[in-house]
């Protein structure tokens, strides 16, 4: 099994510094490495909305630390403080709709409030720290398990950015790729540019080059054509929400690539911690897909101002039905949708 020592080094993007949360501004690499200091929950809400911090597991951990910051900042009496913290938790939960890790983190912090511990700040910090540790341990477990499933000489395509910038530890899908590379199992690693924000173009290429790996960058449409031609053995992606059946919400383009992977003979591996599983999701996409400003599409290619009257659609996630997924890897191991131990793999 790949060991931490065989996994190449990776960059990090979140540091807790007792009175503030330091976040690498993920809109900037590789051109710039700018760190942003968050001192209040609303600073973190802004960072989540604006994609300073992104990637489902990292959003969850950042959200947990945001509540610690807010508790320390509020000077009110205990009952008033609890009321204001509850309101702050609602603002936090509404920052982005798709990654269930945000709701998961808010839920855990709400339970601390409900327990009413004598040292509220210390109790919130303990939970935030343990969430960070759990995500890091999960990341290692998934990365090693997923890497074992890639046969020697495998050719892999990945989408979006799912590495150490998007979580704690080596990553989810990109952690698998990283560990498999460390074990010298991979013949080819390609990534999509991931329109419109370029998480693949900017962040995945940055991470893989940092790790001393070789990577081929493709536009999404070129990746689709290559998949259809049989150029890959595996499509390896992360997730923002997984239903008990194994339906997956992930970065826009995942569904299209998964279908083309099947047509070209490649298998589809989804790698995500159990904090990304939503036991209450019925697997339908309605209301879950974040729509962002059309400006992001237009301006990402440096086209100046959009012409008046132009309508631009910018849904940034899509749904891949369970039947288009071959394997889901969580920290509990790998499982196929429909297997009898699938619920256990998803932590249900
Ligand atoms: O909009 P983003 O960049 O937050 O979207 C990220 C993704 O879709 C990732 O694939 C997912 O969060 C898994 S990250 C480990």
Tab-separated table of C-alpha atoms and ligand atoms in Angstrom:
chain	number	residue	atom	x	y	z
A	1	UNK	CA	0.000	0.000	0.000
A	2	UNK	CA	1.335	3.517	-0.749
A	3	UNK	CA	2.844	5.030	2.403
A	4	UNK	CA	2.998	8.720	3.359
A	5	UNK	CA	6.737	8.560	2.634
A	6	UNK	CA	6.137	7.514	-0.994
A	7	UNK	CA	3.605	10.302	-1.567
A	8	UNK	CA	5.261	13.443	-2.982
A	9	UNK	CA	5.167	16.708	-0.955
A	10	UNK	CA	2.216	19.034	-1.428
A	11	UNK	CA	1.291	22.708	-0.806
A	12	UNK	CA	-1.189	23.767	1.905
A	13	UNK	CA	-3.861	26.446	1.955
A	14	UNK	CA	-5.262	26.764	5.522
A	15	UNK	CA	-3.458	27.624	8.757
A	16	UNK	CA	-5.169	28.173	12.123
A	17	UNK	CA	-3.307	30.835	14.134
A	18	UNK	CA	-5.332	31.045	17.405
A	19	UNK	CA	-6.919	34.480	16.800
A	20	UNK	CA	-7.211	34.283	13.038
A	21	UNK	CA	-7.585	31.881	10.150
A	22	UNK	CA	-5.023	32.235	7.381
A	23	UNK	CA	-6.220	31.160	3.936
A	24	UNK	CA	-4.295	30.971	0.699
A	25	UNK	CA	-6.313	33.042	-1.783
A	26	UNK	CA	-7.138	30.288	-4.282
A	27	UNK	CA	-8.053	32.799	-6.987
A	28	UNK	CA	-4.392	33.754	-7.399
A	29	UNK	CA	-2.011	30.765	-7.911
A	30	UNK	CA	0.155	30.146	-9.742
A	31	UNK	CA	0.722	33.838	-10.537
A	32	UNK	CA	0.718	34.925	-6.873
A	33	UNK	CA	0.778	33.296	-3.445
A	34	UNK	CA	-1.341	35.682	-1.367
A	35	UNK	CA	-2.591	34.713	2.112
A	36	UNK	CA	-5.755	36.308	3.523
A	37	UNK	CA	-6.337	36.734	7.269
A	38	UNK	CA	-9.863	36.093	8.524
A	39	UNK	CA	-10.652	37.494	11.991
A	40	UNK	CA	-14.434	37.049	12.040
A	41	UNK	CA	-17.046	34.610	10.814
A	42	UNK	CA	-18.161	37.115	8.180
A	43	UNK	CA	-14.600	37.301	6.825
A	44	UNK	CA	-14.802	33.533	6.310
A	45	UNK	CA	-18.286	33.789	4.749
A	46	UNK	CA	-16.853	36.298	2.229
A	47	UNK	CA	-13.881	34.002	1.581
A	48	UNK	CA	-16.198	31.041	0.905
A	49	UNK	CA	-18.518	33.054	-1.386
A	50	UNK	CA	-15.680	34.551	-3.378
A	51	UNK	CA	-13.749	31.238	-3.764
A	52	UNK	CA	-10.759	32.414	-1.715
A	53	UNK	CA	-11.339	29.123	0.087
A	54	UNK	CA	-12.939	26.324	-1.914
A	55	UNK	CA	-13.152	22.549	-2.250
A	56	UNK	CA	-15.772	20.716	-0.186
A	57	UNK	CA	-13.668	19.397	2.755
A	58	UNK	CA	-11.709	22.643	3.138
A	59	UNK	CA	-14.893	24.738	3.125
A	60	UNK	CA	-16.137	22.582	6.030
A	61	UNK	CA	-12.986	23.036	8.111
A	62	UNK	CA	-12.808	26.788	7.386
A	63	UNK	CA	-16.452	27.088	8.468
A	64	UNK	CA	-15.743	25.322	11.768
A	65	UNK	CA	-12.865	27.704	12.561
A	66	UNK	CA	-15.109	30.640	11.567
A	67	UNK	CA	-17.414	29.812	14.484
A	68	UNK	CA	-14.429	29.755	16.864
A	69	UNK	CA	-13.436	33.231	15.640
A	70	UNK	CA	-16.963	34.547	16.115
A	71	UNK	CA	-17.325	33.193	19.643
A	72	UNK	CA	-14.067	34.899	20.652
A	73	UNK	CA	-15.115	38.165	18.985
A	74	UNK	CA	-18.569	38.480	20.571
A	75	UNK	CA	-18.443	40.312	23.879
A	76	UNK	CA	-22.114	39.850	24.865
A	77	UNK	CA	-23.556	38.001	27.873
A	78	UNK	CA	-23.956	34.229	27.520
A	79	UNK	CA	-27.596	34.041	26.316
A	80	UNK	CA	-27.221	36.975	23.891
A	81	UNK	CA	-23.965	35.446	22.625
A	82	UNK	CA	-25.697	32.153	21.882
A	83	UNK	CA	-28.451	33.949	19.970
A	84	UNK	CA	-25.928	35.873	17.899
A	85	UNK	CA	-23.898	32.736	17.256
A	86	UNK	CA	-27.021	30.943	16.007
A	87	UNK	CA	-27.638	33.810	13.571
A	88	UNK	CA	-24.010	33.699	12.482
A	89	UNK	CA	-24.326	29.945	11.859
A	90	UNK	CA	-27.296	30.633	9.540
A	91	UNK	CA	-25.214	33.136	7.543
A	92	UNK	CA	-22.388	30.629	7.328
A	93	UNK	CA	-24.657	27.790	6.154
A	94	UNK	CA	-25.985	30.004	3.340
A	95	UNK	CA	-22.542	30.960	1.978
A	96	UNK	CA	-22.555	28.272	-0.772
A	97	UNK	CA	-25.304	25.736	-1.457
A	98	UNK	CA	-23.708	22.658	-3.032
A	99	UNK	CA	-20.918	21.249	-0.828
A	100	UNK	CA	-22.694	19.452	2.020
A	101	UNK	CA	-19.475	19.649	4.055
A	102	UNK	CA	-20.511	23.205	4.930
A	103	UNK	CA	-23.836	22.045	6.391
A	104	UNK	CA	-22.000	19.175	8.100
A	105	UNK	CA	-19.598	21.612	9.814
A	106	UNK	CA	-22.403	23.989	10.798
A	107	UNK	CA	-24.346	21.022	12.232
A	108	UNK	CA	-21.393	19.927	14.375
A	109	UNK	CA	-20.857	23.432	15.709
A	110	UNK	CA	-24.598	23.827	16.413
A	111	UNK	CA	-24.458	20.669	18.534
A	112	UNK	CA	-21.668	22.200	20.648
A	113	UNK	CA	-23.851	25.275	21.228
A	114	UNK	CA	-26.806	23.068	22.136
A	115	UNK	CA	-24.669	21.169	24.693
A	116	UNK	CA	-23.979	24.512	26.400
A	117	UNK	CA	-20.496	23.621	27.718
A	118	UNK	CA	-19.016	25.819	30.511
A	119	UNK	CA	-16.064	26.826	28.286
A	120	UNK	CA	-17.844	27.398	24.963
A	121	UNK	CA	-14.804	28.793	23.104
A	122	UNK	CA	-12.571	25.885	24.124
A	123	UNK	CA	-15.282	23.368	23.195
A	124	UNK	CA	-15.797	24.909	19.729
A	125	UNK	CA	-12.050	24.984	19.127
A	126	UNK	CA	-11.700	21.338	20.149
A	127	UNK	CA	-14.360	20.317	17.606
A	128	UNK	CA	-12.860	22.483	14.833
A	129	UNK	CA	-9.428	20.972	15.498
A	130	UNK	CA	-10.775	17.468	15.498
A	131	UNK	CA	-12.628	18.103	12.208
A	132	UNK	CA	-9.347	19.293	10.664
A	133	UNK	CA	-7.584	16.176	11.957
A	134	UNK	CA	-10.363	13.875	10.730
A	135	UNK	CA	-10.271	15.425	7.234
A	136	UNK	CA	-6.505	14.992	7.085
A	137	UNK	CA	-6.666	11.378	8.225
A	138	UNK	CA	-9.499	10.675	5.772
A	139	UNK	CA	-7.519	12.250	2.985
A	140	UNK	CA	-4.594	9.905	3.629
A	141	UNK	CA	-6.831	6.844	3.927
A	142	UNK	CA	-8.723	7.598	0.686
A	143	UNK	CA	-5.583	8.489	-1.215
A	144	UNK	CA	-3.886	5.232	-0.308
A	145	UNK	CA	-6.968	3.049	-0.888
A	146	UNK	CA	-7.823	4.704	-4.198
A	147	UNK	CA	-4.211	4.458	-5.420
A	148	UNK	CA	-4.290	0.704	-4.851
A	149	UNK	CA	-7.230	0.427	-7.259
A	150	UNK	CA	-5.244	1.936	-10.151
A	151	UNK	CA	-3.482	-0.833	-11.983
A	152	UNK	CA	0.214	-0.304	-12.858
A	153	UNK	CA	0.536	1.724	-16.049
A	154	UNK	CA	-2.885	3.356	-15.601
A	155	UNK	CA	-3.709	6.503	-17.580
A	156	UNK	CA	-5.710	8.901	-15.458
A	157	UNK	CA	-7.788	11.999	-16.147
A	158	UNK	CA	-8.910	14.251	-13.291
A	159	UNK	CA	-11.264	17.241	-13.206
A	160	UNK	CA	-11.330	20.451	-11.125
A	161	UNK	CA	-8.938	20.722	-8.179
A	162	UNK	CA	-9.257	18.117	-5.458
A	163	UNK	CA	-5.771	18.194	-3.968
A	164	UNK	CA	-4.107	19.547	-0.860
A	165	UNK	CA	-5.428	23.034	-1.658
A	166	UNK	CA	-9.005	21.748	-1.483
A	167	UNK	CA	-8.702	19.715	1.710
A	168	UNK	CA	-6.252	18.901	4.489
A	169	UNK	CA	-3.742	16.203	3.568
A	170	UNK	CA	-2.839	15.080	0.040
A	171	UNK	CA	-6.367	15.508	-1.354
A	172	UNK	CA	-9.317	13.391	-2.427
A	173	UNK	CA	-9.145	12.480	-6.138
A	174	UNK	CA	-5.826	14.263	-6.523
A	175	UNK	CA	-4.558	12.546	-3.366
A	176	UNK	CA	-5.207	9.222	-5.124
A	177	UNK	CA	-3.333	10.445	-8.198
A	178	UNK	CA	-0.480	11.775	-6.045
A	179	UNK	CA	-0.069	8.556	-4.063
A	180	UNK	CA	-0.317	6.383	-7.192
A	181	UNK	CA	2.344	8.544	-8.816
A	182	UNK	CA	4.590	8.127	-5.759
A	183	UNK	CA	4.208	4.377	-6.221
A	184	UNK	CA	5.181	4.737	-9.904
A	185	UNK	CA	1.860	3.247	-11.012
A	186	UNK	CA	0.779	5.897	-13.506
A	187	UNK	CA	1.656	6.136	-17.200
A	188	UNK	CA	-0.270	9.388	-17.730
A	189	UNK	CA	-1.919	12.106	-15.639
A	190	UNK	CA	-4.103	14.673	-17.387
A	191	UNK	CA	-6.309	17.386	-15.933
A	192	UNK	CA	-9.024	19.592	-17.374
A	193	UNK	CA	-8.799	23.372	-17.238
A	194	UNK	CA	-12.195	23.450	-15.401
A	195	UNK	CA	-14.079	26.431	-16.757
A	196	UNK	CA	-14.788	29.120	-15.880
A	197	UNK	CA	-12.554	29.561	-12.814
A	198	UNK	CA	-9.679	27.385	-13.997
A	199	UNK	CA	-9.312	25.292	-10.850
A	200	UNK	CA	-7.653	22.595	-12.994
A	201	UNK	CA	-5.635	24.951	-15.159
A	202	UNK	CA	-4.265	27.018	-12.283
A	203	UNK	CA	-4.490	24.925	-9.118
A	204	UNK	CA	-4.175	21.282	-10.191
A	205	UNK	CA	-1.245	21.973	-12.514
A	206	UNK	CA	0.389	24.075	-9.743
A	207	UNK	CA	-0.071	21.286	-7.203
A	208	UNK	CA	1.202	18.518	-9.461
A	209	UNK	CA	4.245	20.459	-10.618
A	210	UNK	CA	4.937	21.328	-6.946
A	211	UNK	CA	4.847	17.583	-6.251
A	212	UNK	CA	7.390	16.973	-9.020
A	213	UNK	CA	4.852	15.251	-11.255
A	214	UNK	CA	4.223	15.463	-14.988
A	215	UNK	CA	0.748	16.532	-16.102
A	216	UNK	CA	-1.028	17.194	-19.396
A	217	UNK	CA	-3.548	20.054	-19.365
A	218	UNK	CA	-6.628	19.806	-21.612
A	219	UNK	CA	-9.725	21.882	-22.228
A	220	UNK	CA	-12.870	20.039	-21.098
A	221	UNK	CA	-13.932	19.449	-24.692
A	222	UNK	CA	-10.522	18.017	-25.629
A	223	UNK	CA	-10.668	15.778	-22.550
A	224	UNK	CA	-14.073	14.516	-23.716
A	225	UNK	CA	-12.718	13.701	-27.168
A	226	UNK	CA	-9.711	11.897	-25.671
A	227	UNK	CA	-11.909	9.889	-23.316
A	228	UNK	CA	-14.034	8.767	-26.224
A	229	UNK	CA	-10.881	7.717	-28.097
A	230	UNK	CA	-9.897	5.436	-25.197
A	231	UNK	CA	-6.937	7.544	-24.064
A	232	UNK	CA	-7.641	6.941	-20.331
A	233	UNK	CA	-8.265	4.003	-18.032
A	234	UNK	CA	-9.758	6.029	-15.184
A	235	UNK	CA	-11.570	9.295	-14.640
A	236	UNK	CA	-10.850	10.180	-10.994
A	237	UNK	CA	-12.920	13.012	-9.470
A	238	UNK	CA	-14.000	14.418	-6.102
A	239	UNK	CA	-17.506	15.219	-4.894
A	240	UNK	CA	-19.452	17.976	-3.171
A	241	UNK	CA	-22.419	15.839	-2.154
A	242	UNK	CA	-23.134	12.107	-2.398
A	243	UNK	CA	-26.558	10.538	-1.949
A	244	UNK	CA	-27.099	7.218	-0.123
A	245	UNK	CA	-27.593	5.619	-3.589
A	246	UNK	CA	-24.268	6.994	-4.865
A	247	UNK	CA	-25.452	9.970	-6.958
A	248	UNK	CA	-22.770	12.642	-7.035
A	249	UNK	CA	-22.816	16.428	-7.225
A	250	UNK	CA	-19.455	17.757	-8.366
A	251	UNK	CA	-17.875	20.493	-10.466
A	252	UNK	CA	-19.705	21.238	-13.718
A	253	UNK	CA	-18.444	18.948	-16.465
A	254	UNK	CA	-18.132	15.854	-14.281
A	255	UNK	CA	-21.278	14.232	-15.668
A	256	UNK	CA	-20.292	14.828	-19.297
A	257	UNK	CA	-16.812	13.407	-18.670
A	258	UNK	CA	-18.205	10.407	-16.768
A	259	UNK	CA	-20.512	9.474	-19.679
A	260	UNK	CA	-17.706	9.848	-22.222
A	261	UNK	CA	-15.393	7.834	-19.973
A	262	UNK	CA	-17.823	4.912	-20.115
A	263	UNK	CA	-18.190	5.198	-23.891
A	264	UNK	CA	-14.392	5.114	-24.279
A	265	UNK	CA	-13.893	2.154	-21.914
A	266	UNK	CA	-12.585	4.101	-18.880
A	267	UNK	CA	-13.928	3.642	-15.357
A	268	UNK	CA	-15.153	6.412	-13.070
A	269	UNK	CA	-13.785	6.714	-9.510
A	270	UNK	CA	-15.280	9.257	-7.093
A	271	UNK	CA	-13.130	10.006	-4.043
A	272	UNK	CA	-14.630	11.855	-1.058
A	273	UNK	CA	-14.742	11.663	2.744
A	274	UNK	CA	-17.932	10.560	4.494
A	275	UNK	CA	-18.406	14.230	5.512
A	276	UNK	CA	-19.460	14.704	1.847
A	277	UNK	CA	-22.264	12.135	2.144
A	278	UNK	CA	-25.729	13.621	2.648
A	279	UNK	CA	-28.031	10.983	4.185
A	280	UNK	CA	-31.035	13.250	3.503
A	281	UNK	CA	-30.387	13.861	-0.206
A	282	UNK	CA	-32.772	12.011	-2.520
A	283	UNK	CA	-30.302	12.191	-5.422
A	284	UNK	CA	-32.208	14.827	-7.417
A	285	UNK	CA	-30.299	17.986	-8.347
A	286	UNK	CA	-33.064	20.569	-7.914
A	287	UNK	CA	-32.106	23.466	-5.671
A	288	UNK	CA	-28.624	22.149	-5.004
A	289	UNK	CA	-26.702	23.489	-7.982
A	290	UNK	CA	-25.005	26.814	-7.397
A	291	UNK	CA	-25.543	29.394	-10.148
A	292	UNK	CA	-22.817	31.998	-10.172
A	293	UNK	CA	-22.561	35.284	-12.002
A	294	UNK	CA	-22.232	35.110	-15.787
A	295	UNK	CA	-19.427	37.643	-15.432
A	296	UNK	CA	-17.187	34.791	-14.277
A	297	UNK	CA	-17.664	33.085	-17.647
A	298	UNK	CA	-17.255	36.194	-19.728
A	299	UNK	CA	-14.339	37.802	-17.924
A	300	UNK	CA	-12.306	34.613	-17.417
A	301	UNK	CA	-11.087	34.876	-21.004
A	302	UNK	CA	-10.243	38.553	-20.687
A	303	UNK	CA	-13.031	39.590	-23.051
A	304	UNK	CA	-13.665	42.971	-21.368
A	305	UNK	CA	-17.238	43.922	-20.455
A	306	UNK	CA	-20.118	41.633	-21.508
A	307	UNK	CA	-22.270	43.222	-24.255
A	308	UNK	CA	-25.552	44.690	-22.902
A	309	UNK	CA	-28.462	42.262	-23.170
A	310	UNK	CA	-26.344	39.080	-23.302
A	311	UNK	CA	-27.617	36.322	-21.020
A	312	UNK	CA	-24.924	34.001	-19.626
A	313	UNK	CA	-25.704	30.802	-17.726
A	314	UNK	CA	-23.145	29.716	-15.140
A	315	UNK	CA	-24.236	26.606	-13.202
A	316	UNK	CA	-21.051	25.498	-11.463
A	317	UNK	CA	-21.929	21.941	-10.396
A	318	UNK	CA	-23.708	19.008	-11.997
A	319	UNK	CA	-25.190	15.682	-10.979
A	320	UNK	CA	-23.739	12.357	-12.026
A	321	UNK	CA	-26.241	9.555	-11.387
A	322	UNK	CA	-25.036	6.525	-9.411
A	323	UNK	CA	-25.293	4.302	-12.487
A	324	UNK	CA	-22.543	6.330	-14.203
A	325	UNK	CA	-20.121	5.782	-11.275
A	326	UNK	CA	-17.953	2.643	-11.003
A	327	UNK	CA	-16.356	3.138	-7.604
A	328	UNK	CA	-16.711	5.480	-4.658
A	329	UNK	CA	-13.750	5.655	-2.278
A	330	UNK	CA	-14.200	7.109	1.213
A	331	UNK	CA	-11.937	6.822	4.253
A	332	UNK	CA	-13.859	3.601	4.974
A	333	UNK	CA	-12.658	2.027	1.731
A	334	UNK	CA	-13.878	1.527	-1.828
A	335	UNK	CA	-17.407	0.468	-2.764
A	336	UNK	CA	-19.597	0.186	-5.858
A	337	UNK	CA	-23.048	1.762	-5.847
A	338	UNK	CA	-25.421	-1.138	-5.265
A	339	UNK	CA	-22.925	-3.326	-3.312
A	340	UNK	CA	-24.296	-4.746	-0.077
A	341	UNK	CA	-21.696	-2.951	2.086
A	342	UNK	CA	-22.108	0.340	0.166
A	343	UNK	CA	-23.987	2.048	3.035
A	344	UNK	CA	-21.104	1.199	5.393
A	345	UNK	CA	-18.555	2.722	2.943
A	346	UNK	CA	-20.643	5.912	2.925
A	347	UNK	CA	-20.738	5.940	6.739
A	348	UNK	CA	-24.538	5.391	6.849
B	1	LIG	O1	-16.298	25.457	-6.812
B	1	LIG	P1	-15.233	24.647	-6.107
B	1	LIG	O2	-13.874	24.942	-6.624
B	1	LIG	O3	-15.352	24.733	-4.607
B	1	LIG	O4	-15.591	23.152	-6.519
B	1	LIG	C1	-14.765	22.112	-6.061
B	1	LIG	C2	-15.147	20.766	-6.552
B	1	LIG	O5	-16.125	20.591	-7.253
B	1	LIG	C3	-14.337	19.602	-6.067
B	1	LIG	O6	-14.319	18.580	-7.015
B	1	LIG	C4	-14.937	19.044	-4.769
B	1	LIG	O7	-15.222	20.083	-3.871
B	1	LIG	C5	-14.046	18.060	-4.121
B	1	LIG	S1	-12.598	18.855	-3.447
B	1	LIG	C6	-11.664	17.815	-2.565
